Amino acid sequence: MKAFISHKYEEKSKAISIKEHLNRCFIECWLDKNNLRAGQKLTTEILTAIQSSQFFVAMISKAYLDSDYCMLEYQRAEELRVRKKIVIIPVLLEPRIELIKKAESMGLVEIARTLDADLCLEFDTYNPIPCYEGIASSIQSGNSISFKPIEKKVVDGQLLQVIEVQHGQINPNFLADWDFNVLDFIDTSKNGEKPISMDIPVGIFGAKPTWLTALLAVPFFNKCDVFVFNQQPPTFICVYATIGNQAKFKGKVLKV
């Protein structure tokens, strides 16, 4: 799953905070701060990125509606939405009624209609978590497998990065379409822009059936210590350990 985050430059910090939360849910995001390289043409690269995304997160404010660049992005997303190629998720940074009036006064009929629907999420600067969760839920809805935000937890004295998996009915042909690779979310550059650090053991929680647990754990082999949750009894068991820690960690049990 890929999400394009459309925003006005002045709202960059909010856009980054949304991206960080979605990354922790293992949702790939395109954000110009991270994805544009020197020398690339802004318009061409952005329109290409929108084309390759399944979701378009529009951070709408009055300044956003006034921006030619933002309107170009939104127009492209609307064209793709009509063709059922993308889903638009409006995030309101200002009161809904004010944004509707602004859009109507500018003749932005489709945007005004979208803002008047119940699908919009409101961003509260003082409590943004419900908005973050709403965006992630909108993106993951209908998926047979989804993830809660990865978080650090101390289990039996051991600090873990816990990956919690949720799933519904899994289609028999699921693996033919699933292009997810947990290693894409490892922070190899040590700059904190990706959610998984190789310096802290990973704990995989809630993943059943067993083959799904294995599918998530195998990519870490010899790269990071990995604990898998065992429901009966409630424990985490170390199934992989980095070569230097084999004797110390492999087979270690953490009581929940």
CSV table of C-alpha atoms in Angstrom, one decimal, residues 2-255:
chain,number,residue,atom,x,y,z
A,2,LYS,CA,1.3,3.4,-0.9
A,3,ALA,CA,-0.1,6.8,0.2
A,4,PHE,CA,0.7,10.2,-1.3
A,5,ILE,CA,0.6,13.0,1.3
A,6,SER,CA,-0.5,16.3,-0.4
A,7,HIS,CA,0.1,19.4,1.7
A,8,LYS,CA,1.0,23.0,1.7
A,9,TYR,CA,4.7,23.7,2.5
A,10,GLU,CA,3.7,25.5,5.7
A,11,GLU,CA,2.1,22.3,7.0
A,12,LYS,CA,5.2,20.2,6.5
A,13,SER,CA,5.6,19.3,10.2
A,14,LYS,CA,2.1,17.9,10.3
A,15,ALA,CA,2.7,16.0,7.1
A,16,ILE,CA,5.8,14.5,8.5
A,17,SER,CA,4.0,13.4,11.7
A,18,ILE,CA,1.3,11.7,9.6
A,19,LYS,CA,4.0,10.0,7.5
A,20,GLU,CA,5.8,8.7,10.6
A,21,HIS,CA,2.6,7.2,12.0
A,22,LEU,CA,1.7,5.5,8.7
A,23,ASN,CA,5.2,4.1,8.4
A,24,ARG,CA,4.8,2.6,11.9
A,25,CYS,CA,1.7,0.8,10.5
A,26,PHE,CA,3.9,-0.4,7.6
A,27,ILE,CA,2.2,1.9,5.1
A,28,GLU,CA,4.6,3.4,2.5
A,29,CYS,CA,4.3,7.2,2.0
A,30,TRP,CA,5.4,9.6,-0.6
A,31,LEU,CA,6.3,13.0,0.8
A,32,ASP,CA,8.3,15.5,-1.2
A,33,LYS,CA,10.8,16.2,1.6
A,34,ASN,CA,11.9,12.6,1.5
A,35,ASN,CA,11.3,11.5,-2.0
A,36,LEU,CA,12.5,14.3,-4.3
A,37,ARG,CA,16.1,14.3,-5.4
A,38,ALA,CA,18.1,17.3,-6.6
A,39,GLY,CA,17.5,18.0,-10.3
A,40,GLN,CA,14.2,16.3,-10.5
A,41,LYS,CA,11.3,18.2,-12.1
A,42,LEU,CA,8.7,18.9,-9.3
A,43,THR,CA,5.6,18.6,-11.4
A,44,THR,CA,6.6,15.5,-13.3
A,45,GLU,CA,7.8,13.6,-10.3
A,46,ILE,CA,4.8,14.5,-8.1
A,47,LEU,CA,2.3,13.5,-10.8
A,48,THR,CA,4.1,10.2,-11.3
A,49,ALA,CA,4.1,9.6,-7.5
A,50,ILE,CA,0.3,10.2,-7.4
A,51,GLN,CA,-0.2,7.8,-10.3
A,52,SER,CA,1.7,5.0,-8.4
A,53,SER,CA,-0.2,5.5,-5.1
A,54,GLN,CA,-3.3,3.8,-4.0
A,55,PHE,CA,-4.3,6.6,-1.5
A,56,PHE,CA,-4.1,10.4,-1.6
A,57,VAL,CA,-4.1,12.1,1.8
A,58,ALA,CA,-5.1,15.7,1.2
A,59,MET,CA,-4.2,18.0,4.1
A,60,ILE,CA,-6.8,20.7,3.3
A,61,SER,CA,-6.6,24.3,4.6
A,62,LYS,CA,-7.6,27.6,3.1
A,63,ALA,CA,-4.0,28.1,2.0
A,64,TYR,CA,-4.1,24.6,0.4
A,65,LEU,CA,-7.1,25.6,-1.7
A,66,ASP,CA,-5.3,28.8,-2.8
A,67,SER,CA,-2.2,26.9,-3.9
A,68,ASP,CA,-1.9,26.2,-7.6
A,69,TYR,CA,0.5,23.3,-6.9
A,70,CYS,CA,-1.8,21.7,-4.4
A,71,MET,CA,-4.8,22.1,-6.7
A,72,LEU,CA,-2.8,20.4,-9.5
A,73,GLU,CA,-2.1,17.5,-7.2
A,74,TYR,CA,-5.7,17.2,-6.1
A,75,GLN,CA,-7.0,17.5,-9.7
A,76,ARG,CA,-4.8,14.6,-10.7
A,77,ALA,CA,-6.0,12.5,-7.7
A,78,GLU,CA,-9.6,13.3,-8.6
A,79,GLU,CA,-9.1,12.1,-12.2
A,80,LEU,CA,-7.7,8.9,-10.8
A,81,ARG,CA,-10.5,8.6,-8.2
A,82,VAL,CA,-13.1,8.7,-10.9
A,83,ARG,CA,-11.4,5.9,-12.6
A,84,LYS,CA,-11.2,4.0,-9.3
A,85,LYS,CA,-7.4,4.1,-9.3
A,86,ILE,CA,-7.0,5.9,-6.1
A,87,VAL,CA,-8.9,6.8,-2.8
A,88,ILE,CA,-8.9,10.3,-1.6
A,89,ILE,CA,-8.7,10.8,2.2
A,90,PRO,CA,-9.4,14.5,3.1
A,91,VAL,CA,-7.8,15.7,6.3
A,92,LEU,CA,-9.2,19.0,7.5
A,93,LEU,CA,-6.8,21.4,9.1
A,94,GLU,CA,-9.4,24.1,9.7
A,95,PRO,CA,-13.2,24.1,10.5
A,96,ARG,CA,-15.1,22.1,7.9
A,97,ILE,CA,-17.8,24.8,7.3
A,98,GLU,CA,-15.1,27.5,6.6
A,99,LEU,CA,-13.4,25.2,4.1
A,100,ILE,CA,-16.6,24.4,2.3
A,101,LYS,CA,-17.5,28.1,2.0
A,102,LYS,CA,-14.0,28.8,0.7
A,103,ALA,CA,-14.2,25.9,-1.9
A,104,GLU,CA,-17.6,27.0,-3.1
A,105,SER,CA,-16.5,30.6,-3.5
A,106,MET,CA,-13.6,29.5,-5.7
A,107,GLY,CA,-15.9,27.3,-7.8
A,108,LEU,CA,-14.3,24.1,-6.5
A,109,VAL,CA,-17.5,22.1,-6.7
A,110,GLU,CA,-16.0,18.6,-6.3
A,111,ILE,CA,-13.8,19.5,-3.4
A,112,ALA,CA,-16.8,21.3,-1.7
A,113,ARG,CA,-18.9,18.1,-2.2
A,114,THR,CA,-16.1,16.0,-0.8
A,115,LEU,CA,-15.7,18.2,2.3
A,116,ASP,CA,-19.4,18.0,2.9
A,117,ALA,CA,-19.3,14.2,3.1
A,118,ASP,CA,-18.7,12.2,6.3
A,119,LEU,CA,-15.4,10.7,5.0
A,120,CYS,CA,-13.3,13.7,6.2
A,121,LEU,CA,-10.9,13.5,9.1
A,122,GLU,CA,-10.2,16.5,11.3
A,123,PHE,CA,-6.7,17.2,12.5
A,124,ASP,CA,-6.5,18.4,16.1
A,125,THR,CA,-3.0,19.9,16.7
A,126,TYR,CA,-3.4,19.2,20.4
A,127,ASN,CA,-4.6,15.6,20.0
A,128,PRO,CA,-3.6,14.3,16.6
A,129,ILE,CA,-3.7,10.6,17.4
A,130,PRO,CA,-7.4,10.0,16.4
A,131,CYS,CA,-6.6,11.6,13.0
A,132,TYR,CA,-3.5,9.4,12.6
A,133,GLU,CA,-5.5,6.3,13.5
A,134,GLY,CA,-8.3,7.3,11.2
A,135,ILE,CA,-6.0,7.7,8.2
A,136,ALA,CA,-4.3,4.3,8.9
A,137,SER,CA,-7.7,2.7,9.4
A,138,SER,CA,-9.0,4.1,6.1
A,139,ILE,CA,-6.0,2.8,4.2
A,140,GLN,CA,-6.1,-0.6,5.8
A,141,SER,CA,-9.8,-1.2,5.7
A,142,GLY,CA,-10.8,-4.2,3.6
A,143,ASN,CA,-7.2,-5.6,3.8
A,144,SER,CA,-7.0,-9.2,4.8
A,145,ILE,CA,-3.8,-8.3,6.8
A,146,SER,CA,-3.1,-5.1,8.6
A,147,PHE,CA,-0.7,-3.8,11.3
A,148,LYS,CA,-1.0,-1.8,14.5
A,149,PRO,CA,1.7,0.9,14.8
A,150,ILE,CA,5.0,-0.7,15.8
A,151,GLU,CA,5.9,0.3,19.3
A,152,LYS,CA,8.6,-0.4,21.9
A,153,LYS,CA,7.6,-2.5,24.9
A,154,VAL,CA,9.5,-4.0,27.8
A,155,VAL,CA,8.6,-7.6,28.2
A,156,ASP,CA,10.2,-9.5,31.1
A,157,GLY,CA,12.9,-7.0,31.3
A,158,GLN,CA,13.7,-7.1,27.6
A,159,LEU,CA,13.1,-4.1,25.3
A,160,LEU,CA,11.3,-5.2,22.1
A,161,GLN,CA,10.0,-3.5,19.0
A,162,VAL,CA,6.6,-5.1,18.8
A,163,ILE,CA,5.0,-5.8,15.4
A,164,GLU,CA,1.3,-6.6,16.0
A,165,VAL,CA,-0.5,-8.2,13.1
A,166,GLN,CA,-4.2,-8.3,12.6
A,167,HIS,CA,-6.0,-10.4,9.9
A,168,GLY,CA,-9.4,-11.5,8.8
A,169,GLN,CA,-10.3,-14.0,6.1
A,170,ILE,CA,-7.2,-14.6,4.0
A,171,ASN,CA,-7.7,-15.4,0.4
A,172,PRO,CA,-6.0,-18.6,-0.8
A,173,ASN,CA,-4.2,-16.6,-3.6
A,174,PHE,CA,-3.1,-14.0,-1.1
A,175,LEU,CA,0.7,-14.5,-1.5
A,176,ALA,CA,0.4,-14.0,-5.2
A,177,ASP,CA,-0.7,-10.4,-4.7
A,178,TRP,CA,1.0,-9.4,-1.4
A,179,ASP,CA,4.2,-7.4,-2.2
A,180,PHE,CA,4.9,-6.5,1.5
A,181,ASN,CA,8.5,-6.9,2.7
A,182,VAL,CA,9.2,-6.0,6.3
A,183,LEU,CA,12.8,-5.2,5.5
A,184,ASP,CA,11.7,-2.2,3.5
A,185,PHE,CA,10.9,-0.5,6.9
A,186,ILE,CA,14.3,-1.0,8.5
A,187,ASP,CA,16.2,2.2,9.3
A,188,THR,CA,19.5,1.3,7.8
A,189,SER,CA,20.7,4.9,7.6
A,190,LYS,CA,20.3,5.3,11.4
A,191,ASN,CA,18.4,8.6,10.9
A,192,GLY,CA,15.1,7.5,12.4
A,193,GLU,CA,13.0,7.9,9.3
A,194,LYS,CA,12.0,4.3,9.2
A,195,PRO,CA,10.3,2.5,12.1
A,196,ILE,CA,12.5,-0.5,12.7
A,197,SER,CA,15.9,-0.3,14.4
A,198,MET,CA,18.3,-3.2,14.0
A,199,ASP,CA,19.7,-2.4,17.4
A,200,ILE,CA,16.6,-3.6,19.3
A,201,PRO,CA,15.1,-7.1,19.2
A,202,VAL,CA,11.8,-7.5,17.3
A,203,GLY,CA,8.8,-9.2,18.8
A,204,ILE,CA,6.1,-10.4,16.4
A,205,PHE,CA,2.7,-10.6,18.1
A,206,GLY,CA,-0.8,-11.8,17.1
A,207,ALA,CA,0.2,-13.4,13.8
A,208,LYS,CA,-1.7,-16.5,13.1
A,209,PRO,CA,-1.6,-18.8,11.2
A,210,THR,CA,1.9,-20.0,11.7
A,211,TRP,CA,3.0,-19.5,8.1
A,212,LEU,CA,2.2,-15.8,8.5
A,213,THR,CA,4.4,-15.6,11.6
A,214,ALA,CA,7.2,-17.3,9.7
A,215,LEU,CA,6.7,-15.0,6.7
A,216,LEU,CA,7.3,-12.0,8.9
A,217,ALA,CA,10.1,-13.5,10.9
A,218,VAL,CA,12.3,-15.1,8.2
A,219,PRO,CA,13.5,-11.8,6.6
A,220,PHE,CA,15.2,-11.0,9.9
A,221,PHE,CA,17.4,-14.2,9.9
A,222,ASN,CA,20.9,-13.3,11.0
A,223,LYS,CA,20.1,-9.6,10.9
A,224,CYS,CA,18.2,-9.0,14.2
A,225,ASP,CA,17.1,-10.9,17.3
A,226,VAL,CA,13.5,-12.0,16.8
A,227,PHE,CA,11.0,-13.1,19.4
A,228,VAL,CA,7.6,-14.7,18.4
A,229,PHE,CA,4.6,-14.5,20.6
A,230,ASN,CA,3.2,-17.9,21.8
A,231,GLN,CA,-0.4,-17.6,23.1
A,232,GLN,CA,-0.3,-20.9,25.2
A,233,PRO,CA,1.4,-20.1,27.5
A,234,PRO,CA,1.6,-16.3,27.0
A,235,THR,CA,5.3,-15.8,26.2
A,236,PHE,CA,7.7,-14.5,23.6
A,237,ILE,CA,10.2,-17.0,22.4
A,238,CYS,CA,13.4,-16.0,20.6
A,239,VAL,CA,13.4,-17.9,17.2
A,240,TYR,CA,16.3,-16.0,15.5
A,241,ALA,CA,19.4,-14.4,17.0
A,242,THR,CA,22.2,-12.5,15.3
A,243,ILE,CA,25.3,-14.7,15.0
A,244,GLY,CA,27.1,-13.0,17.9
A,245,ASN,CA,24.2,-13.5,20.3
A,246,GLN,CA,23.3,-17.1,19.4
A,247,ALA,CA,24.3,-18.6,22.7
A,248,LYS,CA,22.7,-15.8,24.7
A,249,PHE,CA,19.4,-15.2,23.0
A,250,LYS,CA,18.2,-18.1,20.8
A,251,GLY,CA,15.5,-20.1,22.6
A,252,LYS,CA,15.2,-17.5,25.3
A,253,VAL,CA,11.7,-17.2,26.7
A,254,LEU,CA,10.1,-13.9,27.9
A,255,LYS,CA,7.1,-14.2,30.2
